[in-house]
Amino acid sequence: MSQPQHRHSDSGTIPSMTSVQHELRDNTIIIVFGASGDLAKKKTFPALFGLYRDGYLPKDVKIIGYARTKMEEVDFHKRVTQYIKNPDEDQEVVAKIDEFKKISTYISGGYEDDASFENLESHLKVLESGRLSKERNRVFYLALPPSVFIPVAGRVKKLNYSEDGVNRIIVEKPFGKDLESSRKLLGSLKQYWTEDETFRIDHYLGKEMVKNILVLRFANIALSAAWDKNSISSVQITFKEEFGTEGRGGYFDEFGIIRDILQNHLLQVLTVLTMERPVSFAAEDIRDEKVKVLRAIPPIAKEHTLLGQYVAANGKPGYLDDNTVPPNSTCPTFAATTLWINNPRWEGVPFILKAGKAMNDAKVEVRIQFKDVTSGIFKDVARNELVLRIQPSESVYLKLNTKMPGLYTRAMPTEMDLTYKRRFADNKIPEAYEALILDALKGDHSNFVRQDELDYAWKIFTPILHWIEGKDGIAPKPSPYPYGSRGPNIDAFVRKYGYIRSSEGYTWPITTLRDLANL
């Protein structure tokens, strides 16, 4: 079967906004550590297949899965293709899956013994032996828990590092548990791998709507002119899941909702939302501006934080009913916290980050509420709001006031609606992991987290995390909220920071799963 067409920015596709350095176009092997785990089979391999299907992986690429689990190659192929979507049994996709299996092999081995990595090196050399070029590029993807990051990173550098090509290592979060552990982890990693070789993934930076924020802000004078403290009253960045820990409470209890969502995903969205215009779209120019934002944010205060833990309701079990959760755990499954950016553009504007499990719906969005219009000819006019729906169903809503049709002059709130699946019905929206793996192959760091970014992010969150864990006194007890609710007293919390809910009689357009199926 023919290989997919190898695409580059000069072959009719839209060129990247970022500069490309050392793009891996051929002679490349991608090694996925943790290949038997959930992350690899649900995200990494489906993303690699998506890139392969569309012709974006390097020419004649080979993929190696590596894990402790002993399994036959046929079982490995079944595992890594089970989450590839092909609901209509498209025969072209079926054929591509067969091709993908042929370029993918599996090696079983440990993570802390040299012999396993020597075995991997022998396998790498066999795959590379048939190539005419002396170039040997290798990309190592660590879909692993952080406890084995350093043993694997060290042995890969010692025993599998190519001296005849480009080497890159991709590392998944969590990057430590607080400032001290993060510095220790990243410092150890830096002993083996340079910053240019290291790609730290926060997959939210690969999401289409997050990447679109820069274009919305800096390519539209109508928005950029109002993007500051003079026009904006408050900003909310919300992450909601409809399900609880569902048997994964042991892992979750170790990290909690703040480490899992706020300190990385939502904080990354905040930096893109608030950074100054970069000099260019080059990676370091973008990341420099993000770091400037983080440096202007003081550590989170207790009085600006609301914690919750879901309890049984609506036939669903509570967090403490999960057998994998330690008895009497005070780990929050919901957190809302307010950050302040002490710089000329944003001084005084509250940025409210909210995340929770077992909520009333599932969504991730940014809600920007503007200030009231000058009082005078209009009374009780609803505030303008701009909502960026990151998932599900990428959308941009702008709530504004317009005259109600009729003989009387009466203002009413309505919305301008840009729902991607309607407006861009013929365009495929890539998965975040597809975008990020492609960026790593291109050598583009702009959507990856730099080491100093992590340092400043942990400085913001470490004091509140130590308070929650009782390291600075008695641990606070989170407020209970029913499974399937909006969280513990969230309306009063956001009102405290000047947010005014939409006027009575108005509801935001909601896209249901049924609606999505019909688009």
mmCIF file of C-alpha atoms in Angstrom, residues 393 419 421-422 425 511 514-519:
data_model
loop_
_atom_site.group_PDB
_atom_site.id
_atom_site.type_symbol
_atom_site.label_atom_id
_atom_site.label_comp_id
_atom_site.label_asym_id
_atom_site.label_seq_id
_atom_site.Cartn_x
_atom_site.Cartn_y
_atom_site.Cartn_z
ATOM 1 C CA SER A 393 -18.235 22.275 20.186
ATOM 2 C CA THR A 419 -20.172 27.848 16.275
ATOM 3 C CA LYS A 421 -19.184 23.013 13.423
ATOM 4 C CA ARG A 422 -21.715 25.161 11.594
ATOM 5 C CA ALA A 425 -18.601 22.368 8.558
ATOM 6 C CA THR A 511 -25.291 23.001 22.073
ATOM 7 C CA ARG A 514 -27.916 15.626 20.044
ATOM 8 C CA ASP A 515 -27.363 18.939 18.269
ATOM 9 C CA LEU A 516 -23.757 18.001 17.555
ATOM 10 C CA ALA A 517 -24.835 14.719 15.999
ATOM 11 C CA ASN A 518 -27.018 16.640 13.537
ATOM 12 C CA LEU A 519 -24.340 19.133 12.486
#
